[in-house]
Amino acid sequence: MGTESLLVFIIIGAIAGWLAGLIVKGFGLGLVGNIVVGIVGALIAGWLFPRLGFAIGGGIFASIIHATIGAVILLVLIKLVKQA
């Protein structure tokens, strides 16, 4: 993975984590937290979506949506575990 690819990966993770934090109320994680949540969300969505037969498409915009959905799933799971 080149430097440019890594930079795009981090930027997509930050945007996805920030959007997921807006969607799931009560989660303000800061820049590093948003990046981590976005990247982990992308991994979750990348694992889950093919098993469900769900495809968004290609490109940066689709990657942001993909990672955001995964990050929302992650934050909802974290919220449920904290409440239990």
mmCIF file of C-alpha atoms in Angstrom:
data_model
loop_
_atom_site.group_PDB
_atom_site.id
_atom_site.type_symbol
_atom_site.label_atom_id
_atom_site.label_comp_id
_atom_site.label_asym_id
_atom_site.label_seq_id
_atom_site.Cartn_x
_atom_site.Cartn_y
_atom_site.Cartn_z
ATOM 1 C CA MET A 1 0.000 0.000 0.000
ATOM 2 C CA GLY A 2 1.437 3.321 -1.052
ATOM 3 C CA THR A 3 1.452 6.544 0.902
ATOM 4 C CA GLU A 4 -1.384 8.020 -1.149
ATOM 5 C CA SER A 5 -3.558 4.947 -0.629
ATOM 6 C CA LEU A 6 -2.921 5.033 3.098
ATOM 7 C CA LEU A 7 -3.816 8.726 3.234
ATOM 8 C CA VAL A 8 -7.085 8.115 1.352
ATOM 9 C CA PHE A 9 -7.835 5.177 3.674
ATOM 10 C CA ILE A 10 -7.361 7.402 6.741
ATOM 11 C CA ILE A 11 -9.441 10.236 5.277
ATOM 12 C CA ILE A 12 -12.306 7.877 4.403
ATOM 13 C CA GLY A 13 -12.114 6.399 7.908
ATOM 14 C CA ALA A 14 -12.246 9.857 9.497
ATOM 15 C CA ILE A 15 -15.237 10.938 7.414
ATOM 16 C CA ALA A 16 -17.088 7.670 8.021
ATOM 17 C CA GLY A 17 -16.416 7.780 11.763
ATOM 18 C CA TRP A 18 -17.552 11.391 11.969
ATOM 19 C CA LEU A 19 -20.762 10.643 10.035
ATOM 20 C CA ALA A 20 -21.458 7.586 12.188
ATOM 21 C CA GLY A 21 -20.956 9.711 15.305
ATOM 22 C CA LEU A 22 -23.580 12.146 13.990
ATOM 23 C CA ILE A 23 -26.018 9.344 13.175
ATOM 24 C CA VAL A 24 -25.595 7.489 16.481
ATOM 25 C CA LYS A 25 -26.208 10.118 19.139
ATOM 26 C CA GLY A 26 -23.881 10.297 22.120
ATOM 27 C CA PHE A 27 -20.644 9.394 20.353
ATOM 28 C CA GLY A 28 -18.075 12.154 19.965
ATOM 29 C CA LEU A 29 -14.759 10.365 19.650
ATOM 30 C CA GLY A 30 -12.374 12.991 18.309
ATOM 31 C CA LEU A 31 -10.247 12.717 15.196
ATOM 32 C CA VAL A 32 -8.292 9.577 16.098
ATOM 33 C CA GLY A 33 -11.402 7.856 17.464
ATOM 34 C CA ASN A 34 -13.342 8.687 14.299
ATOM 35 C CA ILE A 35 -10.562 7.278 12.131
ATOM 36 C CA VAL A 36 -10.457 4.051 14.147
ATOM 37 C CA VAL A 37 -14.258 3.693 14.157
ATOM 38 C CA GLY A 38 -14.398 4.377 10.411
ATOM 39 C CA ILE A 39 -11.686 1.848 9.579
ATOM 40 C CA VAL A 40 -13.158 -0.837 11.843
ATOM 41 C CA GLY A 41 -16.581 -0.034 10.386
ATOM 42 C CA ALA A 42 -15.218 -0.529 6.884
ATOM 43 C CA LEU A 43 -13.837 -3.905 7.936
ATOM 44 C CA ILE A 44 -17.174 -4.910 9.462
ATOM 45 C CA ALA A 45 -19.103 -3.838 6.377
ATOM 46 C CA GLY A 46 -16.554 -5.517 4.096
ATOM 47 C CA TRP A 47 -17.108 -8.773 5.949
ATOM 48 C CA LEU A 48 -20.888 -8.489 6.404
ATOM 49 C CA PHE A 49 -22.162 -7.087 3.107
ATOM 50 C CA PRO A 50 -20.946 -9.882 0.807
ATOM 51 C CA ARG A 51 -22.547 -12.456 3.114
ATOM 52 C CA LEU A 52 -25.858 -10.608 2.837
ATOM 53 C CA GLY A 53 -25.523 -10.185 -0.928
ATOM 54 C CA PHE A 54 -25.424 -6.403 -0.582
ATOM 55 C CA ALA A 55 -23.247 -4.277 -2.885
ATOM 56 C CA ILE A 56 -22.927 -0.493 -3.016
ATOM 57 C CA GLY A 57 -20.565 0.000 -5.935
ATOM 58 C CA GLY A 58 -17.108 1.463 -6.360
ATOM 59 C CA GLY A 59 -15.387 4.779 -5.869
ATOM 60 C CA ILE A 60 -14.609 7.010 -2.937
ATOM 61 C CA PHE A 61 -18.228 8.045 -2.301
ATOM 62 C CA ALA A 62 -19.336 4.403 -2.159
ATOM 63 C CA SER A 63 -16.412 3.623 0.141
ATOM 64 C CA ILE A 64 -17.480 6.382 2.525
ATOM 65 C CA ILE A 65 -21.069 5.086 2.567
ATOM 66 C CA HIS A 66 -19.818 1.527 3.048
ATOM 67 C CA ALA A 67 -17.547 2.488 5.943
ATOM 68 C CA THR A 68 -20.215 4.716 7.502
ATOM 69 C CA ILE A 69 -22.789 1.919 7.566
ATOM 70 C CA GLY A 70 -20.243 -0.402 9.156
ATOM 71 C CA ALA A 71 -19.263 2.269 11.683
ATOM 72 C CA VAL A 72 -22.921 2.832 12.607
ATOM 73 C CA ILE A 73 -23.281 -0.912 13.179
ATOM 74 C CA LEU A 74 -20.175 -0.821 15.379
ATOM 75 C CA LEU A 75 -21.371 2.160 17.420
ATOM 76 C CA VAL A 76 -24.833 0.656 17.913
ATOM 77 C CA LEU A 77 -23.245 -2.583 19.139
ATOM 78 C CA ILE A 78 -21.000 -0.634 21.517
ATOM 79 C CA LYS A 79 -24.016 1.310 22.787
ATOM 80 C CA LEU A 80 -25.949 -1.940 23.402
ATOM 81 C CA VAL A 81 -23.029 -3.509 25.272
ATOM 82 C CA LYS A 82 -22.616 -0.417 27.457
ATOM 83 C CA GLN A 83 -26.305 -0.481 28.375
ATOM 84 C CA ALA A 84 -26.254 -4.170 29.316
#
